Amino acid sequence: MSQLVSCRDVTKSYIRAKEQVDVLTGINLDIEEGDFLALMGPSGSGKTTLLNLIGGLDQPSSGSIEVGGVGLQDMSERALAKWRSENVGFIFQFYNLLPVLNAQRNVELPLLLTRLSRAQRQKNAQIALEIVGLEDRAKHKPGELSGGQQQRVAIARALVADPKLLVCDEPTGDLDRETADEILNLLEVLNRDHGKTIIMVTHDPKAAAHAQTTWQMDKGKLVAEVPA
Amino acid sequence: MFSQIVEITLMNLRNIPSRLGSSSVIVVGIAGVVAVLVGLLSMAVGFSRALETTSLENRALLLRDGSNSELSSGMDVAAANIVSRLEGIEVASPELYVIADIPKRATGTPANMVIRGMRSAGLEVRPEAEIVNGRLFETGKNELIAGVKAVAEFEGLELGSEVQFRASTWTVVGHFETGGSAYESEVWGDLAVAQAVFRRGGSISSMRLLLADPALLEPLAEQIQQDPRLDLALKSEEEFYSGQAEDRAALINTFGYSVGVIMAIGAVFAALNTMYSAVSTRTVEIATLRALGFSSMPVVVSVIIESLALALLGGLLGAAVVYLLFDGYTASTLNNASFSQVAFDFAVTPELLRIGVTWALGLGLVGGLFPAVRAARLPITVALRGE
Ligand SMILES: Nc1ncnc2c1ncn2[C@@H]1O[C@H](COP(=O)(O)OP(=O)(O)OP(=O)(O)O)[C@@H](O)[C@H]1O
Ligand SMILES: [Mg+2]
């Protein structure tokens, strides 16, 4: 298997109240294509920060991040936005669906950035909803769906443009055990049967157990690979 | 890019009903500004119109030299007659212009009403005058005809009513119209009777002259100016009234714009506040769109369009309110130059509506721009935290 993500000496610092806060202090991480990686660690250890850097939402203070052979650290904001739309699917803890749009239209959103025809967009959105098992809820708005169903819609949205990489920040953090397991099983299916590389931040060891690889973070460093 | 803007804008506009409360603050605030601005400006336009339609192109006004109003003017008939016999003058109407306190209908408090004494020539020099009710006053009798705006404005000018001036009793025998001009705020009676009642002897205030040709005005004015026997000045009626109208209209305009600006400042803050909160409740939504790869531009544009749409709604609402309530509504104001009440109709013209809507859009633009730019500049990672 080839390597999809490669982080070299990545640091990230913020200036807060005139003081420099070093959030990431020298991250080196390689992720194989097809991996399902869980990131664990105490609150404030920098998990979200690292995930955002790999997903191209932010850029490192120093070091390099290559995803699919492309260096993200030097890209313009505009180029990065385009790169994200083609290469990454995002899944958030609170789903982040647009409340005024129904499930189908939420899933279609990323395709507005492509050249696909309206009919093709609708078809792809429908396929994505079928994959997550929600084809019968296409016309429902987020407010009319349960938390688990909303997260499925969000996963369909992350899938619809067919990116190689899915980044998930505590995707089950807002769900009960049973629903969380359903979502995690779905992510496993996407990893195994659809070839998606997944990076998932979680606090929950049971969630991490669904992953192939688990890394522990602490104080801005990757401290140990936890054996599965 | 364009389709992004369209999609996101449509989405935001569809979102408005869910934020009805805060959005209506913008709409109502801007409607208020536009209503007040257009209302005041329509007053200025209406006032100018009333005075301007008073004038006739070939009608001239003879006043004492140096006098700017009929009230302060005076001359004896002998002098006026020298003028009336000059070549090129077709009809001459010597007139006495006095004012009396008459209670206003609306308030019951007395206000100045113009009483104009004239001979039959008074109607000849005013071909636009038309008796719409009753009949003309008769020579030598204490009879009056009242302009329709005076009837509406003042108490006791109905047909057959009796009015007291200076211990004399007058009967209202007719009502007249002059095509909406300022004359409609006056009452007219016989010159000789008025001179006697108001103890003016043989003197008059002014003379209205109908010229054979408007081009004669200048040479005639020159001739009168040069004549050592005459201490009189000839003016075109147009010049006379537009001078009066401009003063007052300019005052109302200035007032209108000042009040408009003050209210606009308030409305801008309301709009800014509403758009800031509209945008901040959607910080996470906007950040999510940007995370998915949408660029900032459509977000900025769509927020501005949303703000403009609300402002336009407010502008149209305000303009509609003013139009429905005020267009054609008759009001009166003290005419500075003659110290008498001139009634006029508010004139809500398309031009004023355009000004109102333009202001609304300006307010909407300012109200949307800053929140939009702020939303677009917030780092995505910060915005996604939704703090
Ligand atoms: N934009 C920012 N400005 C300043 N400090 C920041 C910013 N973003 C994150 N931080 C700080 O960086 C540190 C790591 O944050 P991060 O969100 O990556 O932690 P996390 O491991 O995801 O924690 P949690 O489990 O609570 O989500 C925290 O101390 C946070 O306050
Ligand atoms: Mg986090």
XYZ file of C-alpha atoms and ligand atoms in Angstrom:
647
model
C 0.000 0.000 0.000
C 1.205 3.478 -0.780
C 1.462 6.308 1.674
C -1.374 8.874 1.662
C -0.453 11.285 4.456
C 2.982 12.291 5.577
C 3.613 14.845 8.348
C 7.205 15.976 8.900
C 8.254 18.045 11.935
C 4.882 19.743 12.029
C 4.430 22.484 14.604
C 1.517 24.792 15.222
C 1.565 27.794 17.520
C -1.036 30.426 18.261
C -0.510 33.825 19.746
C -2.985 34.280 22.545
C -2.979 37.330 24.808
C 0.440 38.239 23.362
C 1.859 34.902 24.441
C 2.827 32.131 22.125
C 0.970 28.872 22.721
C 2.674 25.862 21.166
C -0.158 23.500 20.381
C 1.735 21.014 18.222
C 5.439 20.522 18.869
C 7.034 18.360 16.195
C 4.605 15.845 14.780
C 5.884 13.083 12.487
C 3.155 10.817 11.210
C 2.700 8.602 8.155
C -0.666 7.203 7.191
C -1.014 4.437 4.615
C -3.725 4.624 2.014
C -6.647 2.503 3.236
C -5.812 2.918 6.906
C -8.419 3.652 9.574
C -6.583 5.636 12.185
C -7.863 6.765 15.568
C -6.319 9.703 17.434
C -6.854 9.711 21.188
C -5.623 11.860 24.000
C -6.585 14.309 26.708
C -8.571 17.419 25.979
C -6.343 20.189 24.702
C -3.616 17.822 23.533
C -3.948 19.070 19.962
C -6.001 16.346 18.272
C -8.388 18.675 16.483
C -5.530 20.942 15.522
C -3.643 18.091 13.873
C -6.764 16.798 12.153
C -7.490 20.289 10.764
C -3.966 20.546 9.392
C -4.216 17.178 7.627
C -7.658 18.129 6.290
C -6.268 21.392 4.905
C -8.461 23.664 7.063
C -5.380 25.311 8.482
C -1.658 25.372 7.784
C 1.277 24.441 10.029
C 3.572 27.036 11.591
C 6.505 24.954 10.402
C 7.156 21.540 8.909
C 5.439 19.927 5.981
C 2.235 18.021 5.397
C 1.845 16.026 2.224
C -1.429 14.413 1.314
C -1.511 12.292 -1.843
C 1.855 13.722 -2.814
C 0.680 17.351 -2.535
C 2.356 19.689 -0.031
C -0.332 21.628 1.833
C 1.938 23.935 3.813
C 2.638 26.343 0.937
C -0.745 26.443 -0.750
C -2.775 29.630 -1.039
C -6.060 29.762 0.805
C -7.888 29.535 -2.474
C -5.944 26.544 -3.752
C -6.431 24.857 -0.411
C -10.214 25.354 -0.609
C -10.286 23.737 -4.037
C -8.020 20.923 -2.845
C -10.331 20.231 0.116
C -13.396 20.076 -2.086
C -11.750 17.391 -4.233
C -9.780 15.356 -1.712
C -11.291 15.420 1.785
C -14.625 14.616 3.376
C -15.311 16.201 6.764
C -17.420 14.667 9.513
C -18.052 16.766 12.626
C -19.218 16.018 16.143
C -22.364 18.129 15.756
C -22.979 17.102 12.114
C -22.924 20.727 10.853
C -25.779 20.254 8.422
C -27.511 23.323 7.035
C -30.891 23.423 8.760
C -32.821 24.974 5.858
C -31.817 22.294 3.371
C -33.279 18.806 3.270
C -31.020 15.756 3.460
C -30.724 15.411 -0.297
C -29.742 19.074 -0.755
C -27.278 18.943 2.134
C -25.579 15.974 0.523
C -25.559 17.748 -2.838
C -23.761 20.813 -1.464
C -20.151 19.744 -2.215
C -21.179 18.921 -5.786
C -22.119 22.562 -6.402
C -18.390 23.104 -6.643
C -18.064 20.593 -9.483
C -19.098 20.769 -13.107
C -21.685 18.029 -12.715
C -25.130 18.647 -14.154
C -28.039 19.093 -11.828
C -29.394 15.662 -12.706
C -26.004 14.055 -12.104
C -25.657 15.861 -8.778
C -29.035 14.585 -7.657
C -28.149 11.069 -8.729
C -24.835 11.087 -6.876
C -26.467 12.494 -3.759
C -29.031 9.728 -3.919
C -26.325 7.066 -4.209
C -24.496 8.543 -1.213
C -27.720 8.474 0.805
C -28.218 4.831 -0.183
C -24.741 3.957 1.054
C -25.559 5.375 4.499
C -29.012 3.765 4.414
C -31.093 6.937 4.376
C -32.531 6.986 0.856
C -36.052 7.147 2.332
C -35.257 10.312 4.308
C -34.021 12.376 1.356
C -36.712 15.054 1.719
C -36.389 15.435 5.485
C -34.747 18.467 6.977
C -32.089 17.965 9.666
C -34.527 19.068 12.372
C -36.784 16.140 11.464
C -34.024 13.547 11.849
C -32.464 11.863 14.897
C -28.844 12.561 15.824
C -27.690 9.276 14.305
C -29.596 9.966 11.104
C -28.157 13.464 10.883
C -24.662 12.056 11.238
C -25.422 9.616 8.417
C -26.492 12.516 6.215
C -23.231 14.252 7.133
C -21.304 11.119 6.202
C -23.140 10.963 2.880
C -22.147 14.589 2.313
C -18.517 13.703 3.087
C -18.664 10.817 0.609
C -20.508 12.372 -2.271
C -17.540 13.911 -4.071
C -15.689 10.601 -3.661
C -12.605 11.825 -1.730
C -9.848 9.402 -0.713
C -9.646 10.791 2.808
C -12.324 11.185 5.483
C -11.476 13.216 8.586
C -13.829 12.811 11.535
C -13.635 14.898 14.708
C -15.403 12.962 17.476
C -18.082 11.681 15.075
C -19.868 9.779 17.843
C -19.263 12.287 20.623
C -22.886 13.375 20.612
C -24.503 9.948 20.215
C -25.588 7.147 22.556
C -23.685 3.863 22.606
C -25.947 1.972 20.215
C -26.189 4.721 17.642
C -22.464 5.351 17.968
C -21.772 1.709 17.133
C -23.957 1.952 14.035
C -22.007 4.991 12.853
C -18.687 3.301 13.608
C -19.768 0.182 11.715
C -20.679 2.406 8.797
C -17.229 4.016 8.891
C -15.682 0.535 8.932
C -17.680 -0.420 5.846
C -16.549 2.732 4.088
C -12.951 1.917 4.994
C -13.090 -1.758 4.044
C -15.464 -1.839 1.078
C -15.084 1.643 -0.387
C -11.358 2.069 0.199
C -11.644 5.288 2.209
C -8.711 6.285 4.361
C -10.145 7.506 7.651
C -8.647 9.599 10.434
C -10.879 9.832 13.462
C -10.403 11.812 16.668
C -12.135 10.211 19.626
C -12.179 10.102 23.418
C -13.868 6.742 23.433
C -11.672 3.581 23.538
C -14.603 1.507 22.221
C -14.772 3.784 19.198
C -11.035 3.553 18.717
C -11.377 -0.235 18.735
C -13.059 -0.005 15.319
C -9.881 1.504 13.864
C -6.867 -0.414 12.522
C -4.306 1.903 14.095
C -4.579 4.084 17.193
C -2.234 6.890 18.172
C -2.123 8.575 21.527
C -1.417 12.304 21.733
C -0.309 14.365 24.701
C 0.732 18.006 24.963
C 1.146 18.488 21.266
C 3.076 15.288 20.583
C 2.245 11.832 19.337
C 3.320 9.708 22.290
C 2.596 6.089 21.460
C 0.961 3.823 18.952
C -1.580 1.858 20.939
C -1.674 -1.812 19.946
C -5.037 -2.837 18.554
C -18.279 31.092 -8.488
C -21.483 32.661 -9.745
C -23.533 29.550 -9.111
C -22.023 29.348 -5.621
C -23.250 32.883 -4.969
C -26.701 32.091 -6.273
C -27.019 28.880 -4.281
C -25.781 30.319 -1.007
C -27.850 33.468 -1.425
C -31.006 31.489 -2.085
C -30.239 29.419 0.956
C -29.818 32.512 3.121
C -32.981 34.091 1.813
C -34.892 30.886 2.551
C -33.425 31.132 6.009
C -35.007 34.531 6.688
C -38.400 33.266 7.916
C -36.659 31.353 10.701
C -35.119 34.626 11.829
C -38.273 36.655 11.364
C -37.982 38.586 14.607
C -34.512 39.960 14.102
C -34.966 40.464 10.369
C -38.074 42.535 10.918
C -36.009 45.008 12.938
C -34.147 45.902 9.749
C -37.301 46.057 7.680
C -39.205 48.234 10.130
C -36.225 50.480 10.930
C -35.505 51.185 7.312
C -39.199 51.579 6.512
C -39.304 54.284 9.193
C -36.363 56.179 7.743
C -37.755 56.043 4.243
C -41.238 57.028 5.375
C -40.023 60.091 7.243
C -37.619 61.151 4.516
C -40.077 60.720 1.664
C -42.861 62.264 3.741
C -40.902 65.420 4.457
C -39.591 65.723 0.920
C -43.075 65.252 -0.499
C -44.141 68.193 1.638
C -41.467 70.359 0.040
C -42.449 69.264 -3.434
C -46.133 69.836 -2.724
C -45.490 73.286 -1.333
C -43.417 74.349 -4.326
C -46.065 73.015 -6.623
C -48.870 74.950 -4.958
C -46.998 78.215 -5.297
C -45.651 77.532 -8.745
C -48.988 76.618 -10.278
C -50.256 79.927 -8.971
C -48.364 81.733 -11.665
C -49.394 82.353 -15.250
C -46.744 83.079 -17.834
C -48.111 86.373 -19.062
C -49.401 87.586 -15.715
C -47.393 90.242 -13.944
C -47.568 91.714 -10.506
C -47.171 95.368 -9.684
C -45.852 96.102 -6.205
C -44.360 99.066 -4.449
C -40.703 99.285 -5.357
C -38.615 97.379 -2.809
C -41.522 95.356 -1.543
C -41.326 91.569 -1.660
C -44.865 90.729 -0.720
C -48.332 91.982 -1.360
C -48.824 92.493 2.356
C -46.053 95.052 2.667
C -46.849 96.681 -0.657
C -49.122 99.641 -1.146
C -49.910 102.282 -3.730
C -52.681 104.676 -4.627
C -55.027 103.904 -7.440
C -53.965 106.975 -9.398
C -50.388 105.725 -9.685
C -51.552 102.235 -10.560
C -53.758 103.629 -13.278
C -50.781 105.196 -15.021
C -49.392 101.705 -15.371
C -52.628 100.092 -16.388
C -52.850 102.431 -19.389
C -49.419 101.483 -20.729
C -49.202 99.813 -24.113
C -49.284 95.996 -24.038
C -51.387 95.631 -20.923
C -54.665 93.902 -21.678
C -56.327 93.677 -18.300
C -55.383 95.372 -15.035
C -56.793 94.314 -11.699
C -56.214 96.587 -8.718
C -56.368 94.547 -5.540
C -56.338 94.997 -1.811
C -54.552 92.286 0.144
C -55.317 92.010 3.840
C -55.148 89.226 6.349
C -57.529 88.370 9.154
C -57.505 85.867 11.980
C -59.894 83.011 11.372
C -60.060 79.829 13.461
C -58.588 76.765 11.773
C -60.806 73.736 11.544
C -58.174 71.312 12.722
C -57.154 73.118 15.877
C -59.756 75.813 16.458
C -56.947 78.310 16.941
C -56.914 81.416 14.761
C -54.567 81.630 11.794
C -54.020 84.189 9.100
C -56.360 84.035 6.151
C -55.914 86.194 3.063
C -58.813 88.423 2.042
C -58.376 89.824 -1.414
C -60.504 92.709 -2.560
C -60.930 92.944 -6.320
C -63.135 94.195 -9.100
C -64.490 91.985 -11.867
C -61.086 92.368 -13.554
C -59.741 90.159 -10.768
C -61.407 87.202 -12.412
C -60.403 88.306 -15.887
C -56.714 88.244 -14.974
C -57.220 84.798 -13.470
C -58.804 82.739 -16.225
C -58.028 79.591 -14.203
C -60.454 80.680 -11.488
C -63.775 78.901 -11.568
C -66.806 79.145 -9.310
C -67.609 75.574 -8.327
C -70.399 76.304 -5.909
C -72.792 79.213 -5.523
C -72.112 82.446 -7.386
C -69.746 85.414 -7.622
C -69.890 88.245 -5.079
C -71.852 91.332 -6.174
C -70.297 94.752 -6.450
C -70.908 96.965 -3.419
C -72.102 94.147 -1.156
C -70.485 92.452 1.831
C -70.178 89.192 -0.036
C -67.298 86.748 -0.292
C -66.261 83.834 -2.382
C -63.885 81.363 -0.712
C -61.217 79.178 -2.252
C -61.805 75.471 -1.739
C -58.636 75.012 0.314
C -59.611 77.916 2.542
C -62.992 76.235 3.033
C -61.251 73.038 4.064
C -58.748 74.818 6.228
C -60.802 77.388 8.111
C -64.031 77.266 10.050
C -67.256 78.849 8.883
C -66.727 79.335 5.158
C -69.602 77.111 4.028
C -72.035 78.557 1.499
C -74.380 80.982 3.221
C -72.200 81.318 6.327
C -71.564 84.705 7.802
C -68.061 85.858 8.649
C -67.067 88.799 10.836
C -64.213 91.115 9.890
C -63.650 94.406 11.690
C -67.223 94.678 12.978
C -68.655 94.015 9.541
C -70.523 90.907 8.551
C -69.852 89.168 5.241
C -71.797 86.370 3.609
C -70.089 83.522 1.783
C -71.905 83.262 -1.541
C -69.596 81.025 -3.557
C -66.631 78.677 -3.611
C -63.899 78.748 -6.241
C -61.028 76.691 -7.531
C -57.860 77.798 -9.306
C -56.397 74.463 -10.349
C -54.816 73.697 -6.978
C -52.779 76.892 -6.710
C -52.155 79.040 -3.659
C -55.120 81.294 -4.526
C -57.387 78.514 -3.306
C -56.311 79.342 0.232
C -57.752 82.873 -0.083
C -61.188 84.499 0.088
C -62.167 87.170 -2.385
C -64.612 90.071 -2.126
C -65.439 93.421 -3.703
C -62.534 95.898 -3.694
C -64.505 99.001 -2.701
C -66.263 97.247 0.162
C -62.964 95.824 1.412
C -61.304 99.241 1.252
C -64.106 100.691 3.346
C -64.221 97.881 5.904
C -60.467 97.775 6.357
C -60.229 101.588 6.219
C -57.768 101.736 3.340
C -59.360 104.734 1.630
C -58.393 104.729 -2.036
C -55.236 102.730 -1.679
C -54.569 99.255 -2.965
C -51.868 96.690 -2.273
C -51.008 95.483 -5.711
C -52.139 95.181 -9.243
C -52.325 92.041 -11.371
C -51.679 92.685 -15.046
C -52.351 90.451 -17.995
C -49.796 91.188 -20.722
C -50.413 90.780 -24.431
C -47.154 88.870 -24.622
C -44.859 87.539 -21.874
C -41.929 89.108 -23.779
C -43.320 92.542 -22.920
C -42.581 92.084 -19.259
C -38.990 93.227 -19.352
C -39.446 96.409 -21.384
C -42.500 97.319 -19.300
C -40.646 96.734 -16.051
C -37.828 98.907 -17.379
C -40.233 101.672 -18.390
C -41.907 101.685 -14.949
C -38.522 101.722 -13.255
C -37.484 104.799 -15.279
C -40.730 106.748 -14.748
C -40.058 109.422 -12.050
C -43.769 109.564 -11.133
C -43.869 105.913 -10.176
C -42.346 104.303 -7.125
C -43.416 100.888 -8.374
C -41.895 97.664 -9.607
C -43.242 95.108 -12.072
C -42.429 91.426 -11.563
C -43.493 88.326 -13.361
C -45.818 86.308 -11.200
C -43.603 83.260 -11.731
C -40.562 85.007 -10.334
C -42.594 86.294 -7.417
C -43.972 82.941 -6.341
C -41.016 80.753 -7.077
C -38.942 83.051 -4.904
C -41.351 82.405 -2.055
C -41.571 78.690 -2.808
C -37.848 78.170 -2.956
C -37.261 79.547 0.523
C -39.775 77.328 2.159
C -39.115 74.269 0.037
C -35.412 74.590 0.740
C -36.145 74.792 4.443
C -38.363 71.712 4.362
C -35.788 69.887 2.237
C -32.991 70.647 4.650
C -35.151 69.597 7.537
C -36.191 66.441 5.690
C -32.651 65.401 4.947
C -31.433 66.218 8.472
C -34.127 64.133 10.094
C -33.513 61.472 7.452
C -29.812 61.346 8.243
C -30.388 61.122 11.986
C -32.872 58.317 11.563
C -30.634 56.654 8.999
C -27.794 56.476 11.496
C -30.132 54.690 13.879
C -31.301 52.377 11.144
C -27.758 51.535 10.092
C -26.993 50.418 13.618
C -30.175 48.367 13.705
C -29.263 46.813 10.370
C -25.665 46.202 11.418
C -26.761 44.666 14.660
C -29.297 42.429 12.998
C -26.909 41.319 10.302
C -24.141 40.722 12.831
C -26.428 38.488 14.839
C -27.832 36.872 11.705
C -24.292 36.130 10.629
C -23.015 35.098 14.037
C -25.792 32.570 14.559
C -24.608 31.126 11.291
C -20.896 31.301 11.983
C -20.663 27.524 12.086
C -22.779 27.147 8.947
C -20.614 29.607 7.070
C -17.449 27.904 8.332
C -18.834 24.527 7.287
C -19.465 25.803 3.770
C -15.930 27.138 3.635
C -14.575 23.830 4.969
C -16.377 22.052 2.128
C -14.457 24.277 -0.277
C -16.804 27.204 -0.875
C -14.844 30.415 -1.075
C -15.418 33.503 1.045
C -16.693 35.646 -1.787
C -20.077 33.938 -2.157
C -20.499 34.152 1.587
C -19.805 37.893 1.590
C -21.985 38.531 -1.418
C -24.832 36.442 -0.129
C -24.875 38.181 3.249
C -24.903 41.561 1.512
C -27.665 40.469 -0.822
C -29.682 39.264 2.122
C -29.235 42.603 3.839
C -30.127 44.454 0.649
C -33.231 42.329 0.213
C -34.405 43.151 3.726
C -33.586 46.821 3.186
C -35.437 46.895 -0.108
C -38.447 45.374 1.597
C -38.217 48.063 4.278
C -37.759 50.809 1.701
C -40.765 49.716 -0.314
C -42.833 49.358 2.822
C -41.893 52.854 4.009
C -42.533 54.359 0.593
C -45.862 52.562 0.322
C -46.950 53.807 3.732
C -46.108 57.399 2.843
C -47.725 57.086 -0.546
C -50.951 55.640 0.825
C -51.171 57.974 3.793
C -49.841 61.209 2.405
C -50.045 61.474 -1.349
C -52.580 64.187 -2.032
C -53.079 64.795 1.687
C -53.655 68.483 2.165
C -51.635 70.372 4.693
C -50.935 74.003 5.222
C -48.014 76.033 6.257
C -47.330 79.629 6.953
C -46.057 81.265 3.830
C -43.139 83.326 5.128
C -43.467 86.138 2.663
C -47.166 86.791 3.011
C -47.663 85.569 6.598
C -50.746 83.729 5.470
C -51.661 80.080 5.403
C -51.001 78.333 2.139
C -52.593 74.942 1.811
C -50.836 72.395 -0.343
C -50.994 68.750 -1.230
C -48.212 66.359 -0.271
C -46.777 65.224 -3.563
C -45.222 61.765 -3.340
C -43.589 61.701 -6.752
C -41.859 58.713 -8.384
C -38.634 60.676 -7.997
C -39.101 60.804 -4.228
C -39.925 57.108 -4.084
C -36.713 56.471 -5.975
C -34.761 58.561 -3.473
C -36.355 56.648 -0.607
C -35.547 53.249 -2.055
C -31.999 54.363 -2.862
C -31.500 55.360 0.761
C -32.867 52.028 1.899
C -30.439 50.140 -0.316
C -27.561 52.294 0.912
C -28.460 51.444 4.497
C -28.747 47.768 3.635
C -25.360 47.770 1.951
C -23.619 49.308 4.940
C -25.512 47.032 7.322
C -24.497 43.906 5.436
C -20.952 44.710 4.405
C -19.198 44.700 7.774
C -20.740 41.518 9.182
C -20.123 39.773 5.869
C -16.477 40.752 5.737
C -15.986 39.732 9.333
C -17.556 36.323 8.721
C -15.346 35.808 5.701
C -12.142 36.713 7.524
C -12.644 34.555 10.574
C -10.306 31.528 10.320
C -12.325 28.409 9.517
C -10.870 26.458 12.434
C -11.904 29.181 14.876
C -15.353 29.530 13.386
C -15.923 25.779 13.471
C -15.477 25.787 17.243
C -18.632 27.876 17.258
C -17.656 29.889 20.325
N -7.317 29.459 17.169
C -6.729 29.212 18.335
N -6.148 30.200 19.040
C -5.553 29.964 20.208
N -5.475 28.760 20.770
C -6.033 27.705 20.154
C -6.697 27.874 18.898
N -7.138 26.674 18.490
C -6.794 25.795 19.470
N -6.137 26.420 20.456
C -5.590 25.775 21.657
O -4.831 24.694 21.266
C -4.949 23.641 22.199
C -5.337 22.355 21.496
O -6.618 22.474 20.952
P -7.361 21.287 20.180
O -8.710 21.758 19.825
O -6.490 20.813 19.082
O -7.433 20.201 21.317
P -8.169 18.810 21.305
O -7.118 17.786 21.592
O -8.967 18.647 20.089
O -9.103 18.936 22.582
P -10.583 18.412 22.782
O -10.462 16.957 23.107
O -11.080 19.195 23.956
O -11.341 18.665 21.522
C -5.975 24.080 23.232
O -5.298 24.534 24.378
C -6.682 25.199 22.528
O -7.133 26.131 23.485
Mg -10.968 18.576 19.613
